[in-house]
């Protein structure tokens, strides 16, 4: 995802030069604020006034090459940005600081360096005067200056992008960002496809890969760190992309990894239990998502596209209205007063035909979850045919249509063009992906939350003449409370379930499977098969499924690996399924 360092000009620049050369990023104000912030730390105040003044005056004039967030990748005369670890390993952060000081031009630290050099547990209230004195001496003795900037995340993305633009100015693509528990990958891909089919050069960034459409490179994180994100945006500008559709994870939003991204359209899909190993509760999870609709974080925002059917939508609506955005909503409920509504849905295993009712012009007021409107005289309706499977993909398509319209200038004309190209859309890899077979129906899907699994199974159940099978597991080293909920979601939606390993990581797969079985009834056990080895579980499903059955392999979708004890082994559900079908004579 990052731009190759060989492609970057290693000429030097100073912070002051960046500030003087860029109007867009208001870097003069940023530089002033950064230096002011560095003068107010609770412990760095113990530095002499002269020492602080010297640091503040000199650091803006020190030549450097690039910004770096990983001490292992630091090159001579780069600026090292030391950010807080979520695990708060102060000893590791101290080691990074000392190691980086030997090579860096200077260091910008989110962590108070006096506290870091004084104590391993960051308990600043217990610092002794002599310990502080030693830490001061250590800090002054470091080979490069260290500036304490506790709010560095507020403008780090702007700093990085300004450095890239100083080197070689490029026009950056417009950005559409999608957040929510489920649907981010599919919607970002659909927005990019629709825009490209309508003449724009499009790129995507997210779980399924990063790059121009048709040339994606697998990513390690849904939302990369601030440096990787800005480098990728710049790279897409170099490649003349007009649009970048990206997934905004709750981690990325909470940690401000998208700061400085020129997001103009923000989309909210839904919220269900996920990532509670990171967020304290669902309220904190929702608050992280709502940051995407806060114009103080994303000043170029113009439109918010929000799923009116989700129970947490009002939180996003309130934030979007507070930011004075153009708020458009979408819904699968024909009685709701949403901007884009699926008035009728005719699904099949070949796709879906939707009557889309839209009323963009008359939906500028406040929207509430219980809003209904039986008078649709001022609305327009258009038929859209999509090859995507599943009722939830109708919602995804509505969101993508709304975002694409928001990027344009002629609503009615753009919607007609969208309807004309919609049959050419392709689902994201590993999202309701049908693997060819000469009998039976076999689907690979990324559903890894109870809500997502429930939606996938509900969508397919209406098409199933035989039994519906679900093969899935739960990831290790993650939210353990989700495990029995996943099993119950599978049992509620499928006739037969096969519990197996997902990415066990450092946990024993059998213990994960044991957690999933908590609370099962005797009847549920009769519909459950346990097979820890994922390949064997998939092969078992292929062998047992009848010609009229539907089998869903869920949880890993596009992933091409299985992570066991910190090692990623080659494993692609679609490939394993294809092989199993061939061996069974069903391909």
GROMACS .gro file of N, CA and C in nm, residues 23 228 360 397 496 507 519:
model
   21
   23UNK      N    1  -0.072   2.644   0.105
   23UNK     CA    2  -0.187   2.715   0.158
   23UNK      C    3  -0.298   2.618   0.197
  228UNK      N    4   0.089   0.538   0.558
  228UNK     CA    5   0.051   0.451   0.447
  228UNK      C    6  -0.070   0.506   0.372
  360UNK      N    7  -3.440   1.327  -0.397
  360UNK     CA    8  -3.323   1.398  -0.346
  360UNK      C    9  -3.357   1.542  -0.313
  397UNK      N   10  -2.617  -0.152  -0.259
  397UNK     CA   11  -2.628  -0.087  -0.389
  397UNK      C   12  -2.693   0.050  -0.377
  496UNK      N   13  -2.838  -2.684   0.882
  496UNK     CA   14  -2.723  -2.759   0.934
  496UNK      C   15  -2.604  -2.664   0.944
  507UNK      N   16  -0.461  -1.914   1.968
  507UNK     CA   17  -0.550  -1.996   2.052
  507UNK      C   18  -0.566  -2.137   1.996
  519UNK      N   19  -2.434  -2.293   2.560
  519UNK     CA   20  -2.577  -2.266   2.559
  519UNK      C   21  -2.657  -2.339   2.455
   0.00000   0.00000   0.00000
